[in-house]
Coordinates of C-alpha atoms and ligand atoms in Angstrom, one line a residue:
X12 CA -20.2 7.5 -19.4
X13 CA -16.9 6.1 -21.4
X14 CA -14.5 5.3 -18.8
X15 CA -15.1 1.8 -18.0
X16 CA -13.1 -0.5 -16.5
X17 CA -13.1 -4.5 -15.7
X18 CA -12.5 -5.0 -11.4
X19 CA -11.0 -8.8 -10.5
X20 CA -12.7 -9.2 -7.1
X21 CA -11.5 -11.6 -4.6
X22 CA -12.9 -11.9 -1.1
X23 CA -11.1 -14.6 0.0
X24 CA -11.8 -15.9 3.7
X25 CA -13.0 -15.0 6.9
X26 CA -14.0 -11.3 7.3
X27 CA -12.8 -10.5 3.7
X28 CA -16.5 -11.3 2.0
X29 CA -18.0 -8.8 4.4
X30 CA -15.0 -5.9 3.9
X31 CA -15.0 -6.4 0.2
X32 CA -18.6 -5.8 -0.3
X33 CA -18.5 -2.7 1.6
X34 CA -15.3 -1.2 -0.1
X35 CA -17.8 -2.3 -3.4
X36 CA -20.4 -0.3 -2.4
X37 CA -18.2 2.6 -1.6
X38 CA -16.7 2.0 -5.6
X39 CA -19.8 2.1 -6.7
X40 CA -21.4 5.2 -5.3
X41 CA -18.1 7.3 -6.0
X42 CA -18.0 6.2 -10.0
X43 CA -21.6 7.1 -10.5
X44 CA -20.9 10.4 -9.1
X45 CA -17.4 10.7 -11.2
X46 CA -19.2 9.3 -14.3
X47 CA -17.7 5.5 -14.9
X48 CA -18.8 2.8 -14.6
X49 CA -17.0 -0.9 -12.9
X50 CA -17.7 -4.1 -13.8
X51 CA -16.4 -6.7 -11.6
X52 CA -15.6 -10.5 -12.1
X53 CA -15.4 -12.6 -8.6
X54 CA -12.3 -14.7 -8.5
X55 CA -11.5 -17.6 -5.9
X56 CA -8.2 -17.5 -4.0
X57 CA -7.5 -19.2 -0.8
X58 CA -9.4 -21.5 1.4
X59 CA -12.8 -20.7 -0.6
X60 CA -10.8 -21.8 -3.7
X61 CA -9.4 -24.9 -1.7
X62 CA -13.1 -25.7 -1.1
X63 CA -14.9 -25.6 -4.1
X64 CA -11.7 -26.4 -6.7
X65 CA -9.3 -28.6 -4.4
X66 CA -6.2 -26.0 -4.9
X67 CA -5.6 -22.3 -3.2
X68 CA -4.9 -20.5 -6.5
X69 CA -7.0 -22.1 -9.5
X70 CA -5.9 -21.8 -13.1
X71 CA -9.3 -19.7 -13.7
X72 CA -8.5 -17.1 -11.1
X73 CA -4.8 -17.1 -12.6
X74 CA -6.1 -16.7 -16.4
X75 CA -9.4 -14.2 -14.9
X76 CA -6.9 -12.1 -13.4
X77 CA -4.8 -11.2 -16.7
X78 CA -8.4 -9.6 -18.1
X79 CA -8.8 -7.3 -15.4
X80 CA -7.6 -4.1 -15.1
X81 CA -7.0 -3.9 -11.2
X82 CA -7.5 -6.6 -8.6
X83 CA -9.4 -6.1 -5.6
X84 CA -8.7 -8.7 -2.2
X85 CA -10.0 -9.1 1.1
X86 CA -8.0 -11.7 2.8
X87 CA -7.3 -15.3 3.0
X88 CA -6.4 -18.1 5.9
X89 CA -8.2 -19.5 8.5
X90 CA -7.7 -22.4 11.1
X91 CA -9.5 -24.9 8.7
X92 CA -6.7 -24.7 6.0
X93 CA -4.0 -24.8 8.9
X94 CA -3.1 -28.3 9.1
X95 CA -2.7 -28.5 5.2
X96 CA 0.3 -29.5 3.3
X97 CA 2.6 -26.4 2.4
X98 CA 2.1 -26.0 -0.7
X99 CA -1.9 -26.3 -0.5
X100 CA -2.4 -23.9 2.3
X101 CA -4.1 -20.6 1.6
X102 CA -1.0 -18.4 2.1
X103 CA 1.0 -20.6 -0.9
X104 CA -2.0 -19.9 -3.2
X105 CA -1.7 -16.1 -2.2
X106 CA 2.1 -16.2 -2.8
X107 CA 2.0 -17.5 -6.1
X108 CA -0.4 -14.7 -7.6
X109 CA 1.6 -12.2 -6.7
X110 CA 4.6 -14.3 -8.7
X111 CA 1.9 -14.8 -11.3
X112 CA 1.3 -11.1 -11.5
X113 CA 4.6 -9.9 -11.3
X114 CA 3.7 -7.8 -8.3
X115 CA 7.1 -7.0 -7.0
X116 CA 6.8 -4.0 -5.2
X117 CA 4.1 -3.5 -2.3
X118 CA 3.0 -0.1 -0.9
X119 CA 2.4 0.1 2.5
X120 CA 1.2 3.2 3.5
X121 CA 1.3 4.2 7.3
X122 CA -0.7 7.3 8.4
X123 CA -2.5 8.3 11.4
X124 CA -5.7 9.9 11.2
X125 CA -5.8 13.2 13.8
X126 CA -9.5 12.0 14.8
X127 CA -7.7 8.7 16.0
X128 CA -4.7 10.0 17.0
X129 CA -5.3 8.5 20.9
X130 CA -5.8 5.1 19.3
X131 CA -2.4 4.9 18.8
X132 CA -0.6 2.7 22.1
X133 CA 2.1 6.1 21.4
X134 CA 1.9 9.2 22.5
X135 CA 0.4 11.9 20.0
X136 CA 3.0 14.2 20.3
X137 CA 5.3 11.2 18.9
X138 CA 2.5 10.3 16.1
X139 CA 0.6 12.9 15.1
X140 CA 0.9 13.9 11.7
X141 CA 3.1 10.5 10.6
X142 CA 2.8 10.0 7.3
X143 CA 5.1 7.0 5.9
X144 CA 5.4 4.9 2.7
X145 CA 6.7 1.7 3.1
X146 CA 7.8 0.3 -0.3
X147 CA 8.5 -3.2 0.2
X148 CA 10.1 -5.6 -2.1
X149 CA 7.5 -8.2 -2.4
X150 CA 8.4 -11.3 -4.9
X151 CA 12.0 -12.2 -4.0
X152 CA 14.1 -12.6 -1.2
X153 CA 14.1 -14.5 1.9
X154 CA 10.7 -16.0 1.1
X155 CA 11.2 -17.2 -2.5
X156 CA 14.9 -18.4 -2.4
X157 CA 15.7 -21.4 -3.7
X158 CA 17.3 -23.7 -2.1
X159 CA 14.9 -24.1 1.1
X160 CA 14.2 -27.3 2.7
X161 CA 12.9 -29.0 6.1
X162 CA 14.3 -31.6 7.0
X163 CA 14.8 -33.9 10.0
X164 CA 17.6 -32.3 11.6
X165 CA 18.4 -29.1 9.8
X166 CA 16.0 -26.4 8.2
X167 CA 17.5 -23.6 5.4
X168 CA 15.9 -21.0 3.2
X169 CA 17.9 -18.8 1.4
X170 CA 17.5 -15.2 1.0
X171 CA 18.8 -13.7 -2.7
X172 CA 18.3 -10.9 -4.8
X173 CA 19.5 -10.1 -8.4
X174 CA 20.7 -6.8 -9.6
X175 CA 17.5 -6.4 -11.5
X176 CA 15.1 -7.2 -8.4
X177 CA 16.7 -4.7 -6.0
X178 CA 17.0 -2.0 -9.4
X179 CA 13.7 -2.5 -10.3
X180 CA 12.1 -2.0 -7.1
X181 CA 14.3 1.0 -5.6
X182 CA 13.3 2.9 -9.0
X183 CA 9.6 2.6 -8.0
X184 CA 11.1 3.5 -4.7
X185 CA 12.5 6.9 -5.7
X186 CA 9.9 7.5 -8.2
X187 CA 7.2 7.6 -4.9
X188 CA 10.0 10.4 -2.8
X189 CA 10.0 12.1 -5.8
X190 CA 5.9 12.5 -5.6
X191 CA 6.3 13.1 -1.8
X192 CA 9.1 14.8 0.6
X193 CA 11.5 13.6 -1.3
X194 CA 13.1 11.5 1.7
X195 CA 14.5 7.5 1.0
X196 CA 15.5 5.4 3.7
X197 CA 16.9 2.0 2.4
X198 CA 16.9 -0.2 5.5
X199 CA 19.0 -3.5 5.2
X200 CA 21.4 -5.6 7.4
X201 CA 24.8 -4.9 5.2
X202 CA 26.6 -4.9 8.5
X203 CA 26.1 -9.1 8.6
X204 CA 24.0 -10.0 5.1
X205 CA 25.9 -10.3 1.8
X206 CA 23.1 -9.8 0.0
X207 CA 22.1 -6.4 2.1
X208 CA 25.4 -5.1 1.1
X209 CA 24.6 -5.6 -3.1
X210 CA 21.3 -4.1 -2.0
X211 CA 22.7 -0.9 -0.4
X212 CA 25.2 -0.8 -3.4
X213 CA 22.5 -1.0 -6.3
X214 CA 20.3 1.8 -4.2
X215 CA 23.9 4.0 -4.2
X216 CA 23.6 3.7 -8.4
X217 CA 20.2 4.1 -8.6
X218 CA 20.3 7.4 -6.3
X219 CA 22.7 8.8 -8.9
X220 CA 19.2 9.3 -11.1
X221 CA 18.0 11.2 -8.3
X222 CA 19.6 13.5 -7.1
X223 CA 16.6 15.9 -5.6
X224 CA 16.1 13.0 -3.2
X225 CA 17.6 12.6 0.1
X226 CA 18.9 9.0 0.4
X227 CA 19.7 7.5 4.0
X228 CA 20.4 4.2 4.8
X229 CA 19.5 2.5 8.0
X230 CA 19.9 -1.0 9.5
X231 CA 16.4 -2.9 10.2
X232 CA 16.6 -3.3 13.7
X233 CA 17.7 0.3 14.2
X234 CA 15.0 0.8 11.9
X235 CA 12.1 -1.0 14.2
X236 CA 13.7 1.2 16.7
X237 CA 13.3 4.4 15.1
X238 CA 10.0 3.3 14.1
X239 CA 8.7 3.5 17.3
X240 CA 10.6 6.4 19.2
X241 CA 10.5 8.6 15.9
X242 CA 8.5 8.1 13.7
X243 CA 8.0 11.4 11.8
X244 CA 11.3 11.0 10.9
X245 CA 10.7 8.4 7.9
X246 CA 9.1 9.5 4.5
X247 CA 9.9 6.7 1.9
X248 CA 11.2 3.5 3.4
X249 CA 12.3 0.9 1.4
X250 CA 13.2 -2.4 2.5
X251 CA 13.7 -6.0 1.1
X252 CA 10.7 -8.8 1.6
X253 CA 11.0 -9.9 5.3
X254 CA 12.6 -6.9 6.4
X255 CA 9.5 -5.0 4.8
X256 CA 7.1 -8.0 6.2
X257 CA 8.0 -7.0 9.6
X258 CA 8.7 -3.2 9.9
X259 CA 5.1 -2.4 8.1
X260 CA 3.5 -3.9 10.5
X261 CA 5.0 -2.0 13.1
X262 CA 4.5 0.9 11.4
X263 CA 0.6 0.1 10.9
X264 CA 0.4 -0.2 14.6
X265 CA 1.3 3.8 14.8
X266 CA -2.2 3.9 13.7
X267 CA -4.2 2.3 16.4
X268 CA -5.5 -0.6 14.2
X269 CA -4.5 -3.2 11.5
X270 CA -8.2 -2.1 10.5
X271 CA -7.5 1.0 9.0
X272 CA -4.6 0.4 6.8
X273 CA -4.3 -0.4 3.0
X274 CA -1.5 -1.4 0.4
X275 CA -0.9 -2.1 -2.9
X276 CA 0.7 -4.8 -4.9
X277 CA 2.3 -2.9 -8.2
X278 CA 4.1 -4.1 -10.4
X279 CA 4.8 -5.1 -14.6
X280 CA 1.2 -5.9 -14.4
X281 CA -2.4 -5.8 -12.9
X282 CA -2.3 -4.3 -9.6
X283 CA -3.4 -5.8 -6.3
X284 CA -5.2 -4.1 -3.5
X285 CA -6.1 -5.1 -0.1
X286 CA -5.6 -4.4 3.1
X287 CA -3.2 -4.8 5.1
X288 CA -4.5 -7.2 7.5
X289 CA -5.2 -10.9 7.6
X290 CA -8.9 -12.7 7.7
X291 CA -9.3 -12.5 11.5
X292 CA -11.3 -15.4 11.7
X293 CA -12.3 -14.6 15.6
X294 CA -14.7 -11.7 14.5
X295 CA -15.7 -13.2 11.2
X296 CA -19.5 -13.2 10.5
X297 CA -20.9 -11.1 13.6
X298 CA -20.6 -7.7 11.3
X299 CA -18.0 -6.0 13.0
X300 CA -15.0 -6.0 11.2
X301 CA -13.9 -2.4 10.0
X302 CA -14.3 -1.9 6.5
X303 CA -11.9 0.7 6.5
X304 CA -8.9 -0.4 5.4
X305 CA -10.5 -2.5 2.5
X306 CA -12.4 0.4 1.4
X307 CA -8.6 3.0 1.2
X308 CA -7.2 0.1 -0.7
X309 CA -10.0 0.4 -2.8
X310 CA -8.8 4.3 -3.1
X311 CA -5.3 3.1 -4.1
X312 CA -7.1 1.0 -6.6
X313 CA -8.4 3.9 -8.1
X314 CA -5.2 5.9 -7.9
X315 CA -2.5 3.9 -9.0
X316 CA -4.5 0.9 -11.5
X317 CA -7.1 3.6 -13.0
X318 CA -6.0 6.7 -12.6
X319 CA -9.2 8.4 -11.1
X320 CA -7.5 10.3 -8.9
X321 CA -10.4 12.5 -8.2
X322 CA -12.9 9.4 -7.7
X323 CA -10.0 8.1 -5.2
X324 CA -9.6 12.1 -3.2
X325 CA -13.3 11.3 -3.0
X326 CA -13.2 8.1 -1.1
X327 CA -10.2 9.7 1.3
X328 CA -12.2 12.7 2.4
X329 CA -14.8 10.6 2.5
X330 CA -13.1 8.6 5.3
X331 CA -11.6 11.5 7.3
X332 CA -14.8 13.0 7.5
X333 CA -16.6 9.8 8.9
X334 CA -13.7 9.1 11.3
X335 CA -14.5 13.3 12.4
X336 CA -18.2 12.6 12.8
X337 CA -16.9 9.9 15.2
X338 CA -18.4 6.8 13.9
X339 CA -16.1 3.8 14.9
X340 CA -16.4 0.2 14.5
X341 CA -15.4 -1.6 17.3
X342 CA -11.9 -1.9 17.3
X343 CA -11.7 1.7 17.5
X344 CA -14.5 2.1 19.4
X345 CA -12.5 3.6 22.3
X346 CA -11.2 6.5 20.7
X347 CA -13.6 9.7 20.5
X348 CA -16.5 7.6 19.2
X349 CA -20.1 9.1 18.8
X350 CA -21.7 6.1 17.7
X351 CA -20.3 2.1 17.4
X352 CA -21.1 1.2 14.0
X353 CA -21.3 -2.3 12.1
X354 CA -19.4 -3.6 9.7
X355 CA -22.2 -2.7 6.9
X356 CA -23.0 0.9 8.7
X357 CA -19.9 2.4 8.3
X358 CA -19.9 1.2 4.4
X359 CA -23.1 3.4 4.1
X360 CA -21.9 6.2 5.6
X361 CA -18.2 6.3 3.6
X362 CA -20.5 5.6 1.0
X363 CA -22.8 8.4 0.9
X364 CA -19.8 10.8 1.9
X365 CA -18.0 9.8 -1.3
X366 CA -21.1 10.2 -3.5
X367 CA -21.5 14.0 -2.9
Ligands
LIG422 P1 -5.4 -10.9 11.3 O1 -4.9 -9.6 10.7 O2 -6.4 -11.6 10.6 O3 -6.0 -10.6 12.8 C1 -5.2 -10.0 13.9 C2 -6.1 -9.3 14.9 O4 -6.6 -8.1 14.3 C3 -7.4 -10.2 15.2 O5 -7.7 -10.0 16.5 C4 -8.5 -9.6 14.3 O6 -9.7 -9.7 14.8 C5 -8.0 -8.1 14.2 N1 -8.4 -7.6 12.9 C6 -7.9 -7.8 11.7 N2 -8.5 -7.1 10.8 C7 -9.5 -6.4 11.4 C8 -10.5 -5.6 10.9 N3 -10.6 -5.2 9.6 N4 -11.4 -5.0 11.8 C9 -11.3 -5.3 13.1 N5 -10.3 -6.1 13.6 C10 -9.4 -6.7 12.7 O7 -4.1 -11.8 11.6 P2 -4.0 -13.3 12.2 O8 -5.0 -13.5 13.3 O9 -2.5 -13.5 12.5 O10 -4.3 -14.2 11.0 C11 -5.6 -14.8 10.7 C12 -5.6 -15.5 9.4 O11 -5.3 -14.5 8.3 C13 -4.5 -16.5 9.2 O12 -5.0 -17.6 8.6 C14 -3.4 -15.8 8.4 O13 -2.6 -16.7 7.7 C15 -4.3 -15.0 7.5 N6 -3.6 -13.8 7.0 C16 -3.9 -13.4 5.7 C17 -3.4 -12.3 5.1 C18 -3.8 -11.9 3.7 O14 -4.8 -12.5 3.2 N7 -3.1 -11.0 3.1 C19 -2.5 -11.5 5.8 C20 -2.2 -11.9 7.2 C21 -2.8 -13.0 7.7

């Protein structure tokens, strides 16, 4: 066993401690059956780190990180930290590691599995099969801007991109069509925004390097539109922060549930990988959360930081074929389920799936 490789975990608040460990135990059966071997180093982030170190994003977890080789996260936040300052909440100490780790460009797949395709408040005729990446710009824009202020009777923030920010991430952009259908749609507002109509120029030069993908460009609230009366139209979608913020989440709902979906933080850097949802702090601690989601960003983990792609196939298949034998946890419970299954359960059973 040579392949080894150093995992930063973080499991942040709420339900993440219980999601992480499952989408561990999942890691762990699939790389002693691909032959390597994780070691992993818990990190604090969030309202654990506020806690025990006073701060959201301690300087340990900030130098821990740069030793890793991948990050994995659960999810931070909860009602505790809500009345904080800012700049102390949870969220800022989020933020600021993905400035710290240069993560400017987050994947947000968008899929829907054919055993769940009723989940979905859609019809299946409108979602089945959807398959979309979502490449959102993820360190810039509207929510980094400088200036920004709140005061007592106006409130600005200010939403700029360089040349390099909107290059940068439209080249990881075209580098993922070319992988797929080779399909881009650049969504923006250049009909009102400034900055949307540098965007859509820099994509235009960028494209020029491409030419075997088919660029489109689309305004985002056409986009939310099309999201939700076509979806099988979209391949690669790339988008700017907020605009990506917003339109991922409504492509995750195509799915059924927030439960099911991962993404992945890329970057100059260490990766991050989580899911896409938040700490849901109403079902934290009974056991029910779905590990899903946690577990397929585990699988992107695998894919894009490490390379394993086989150990990562492993984990997908893995997945499908639990969601076929109809084990649900209870957010999906309603959908063609043979058995409701905890939290902990359904990490067994991906688990053992992925180990064969
Ligand atoms: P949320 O995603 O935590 O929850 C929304 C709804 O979905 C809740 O009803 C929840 O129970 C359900 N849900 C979420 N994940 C689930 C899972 N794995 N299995 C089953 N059901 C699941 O969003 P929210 O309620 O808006 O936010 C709660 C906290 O999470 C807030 O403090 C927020 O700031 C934080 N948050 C963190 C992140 C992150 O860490 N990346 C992202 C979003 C929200």
């Amino acid at each position: 066993m040579n392949r080894s490789y150093k995992i930063g975990v973080i499991k942040g608040d709420g339900i993440g401690p219980e999601i992480v460990d499952e989408a561990i135990k999942v890691l762990d059966a699939v790389s002693v059956a691909q032959g390597f071997n994780l070691k992993y180093e818990e990190l604090l982030l969030g309202g654990a780190a506020i806690d025990q170190t006073g701060v959201p994003l301690p300087e340990e977890t900030i130098q821990g990180v740069k030793q890793c080789d991948a990050i994995l996260f659960g999810a931070i936040g909860g009602p505790q930290w809500d009345n904080l300052e800012r700049t102390l909440r949870p969220e800022s100490g989020l933020l600021a590691l993905r400035k710290e780790m240069g993560t400017f460009a987050n994947l947000r797949p968008a899929m829907v599995y054919d055993e769940l395709v009723n989940a979905s408040s859609l019809k299946p005729s409108v979602i089945q099969g959807v398959d979309i990446m979502v490449v959102r710009e993820l360190t810039g824009g509207l929510y980094f801007g400088q200036p920004r202020a709140l005061e007592d009777d106006k409130a600005f923030n200010t939403m700029i991109y360089t040349r390099e920010e909107v290059k940068r991430i439209a080249i990881v952009a075209f580098d993922i069509a070319m992988k797929r259908n080779k399909r881009l749609c650049s969504v923006d507002k250049s009909n009102v925004l400034e900055v949307s109509q540098f965007w859509r120029e820099i994509v235009e030069e960028i494209a020029v390097d491409y030419p075997e993908v088919a660029l489109s460009h689309m305004y985002v609230d056409n986009a939310a539109m099309q999201l939700i009366r076509d979806p099988k139209q979209f391949d690669v979608i790339l988008t700017s922060n907020i605009f990506g913020d917003i339109l991922s989440d409504a492509a995750s709902m195509l799915s059924g549930s927030i439960g099911l979906l991962p993404s992945a933080s890329t970057g100059k850097g260490v990766g991050l990988f989580e899911p896409i949802h938040g700490s849901a702090p109403d079902i934290a601690g009974q056991g029910i959360a779905n590990p899903l989601a946690t577990i397929s960003s585990a699988s992107m983990m695998l894919r894009y930081a490490l390379n394993e792609n086989e150990a990562a196939d492993k984990i997908d298949e893995a997945i499908k074929k639990t969601l076929a034998e109809g084990y649900r946890t209870g957010d999906i419970g309603d959908y063609d389920a043979t058995e409701i299954v905890t939290c902990s359960q359904m990490g067994d059973i991906v688990a053992d799936y992925a180990s064969r």
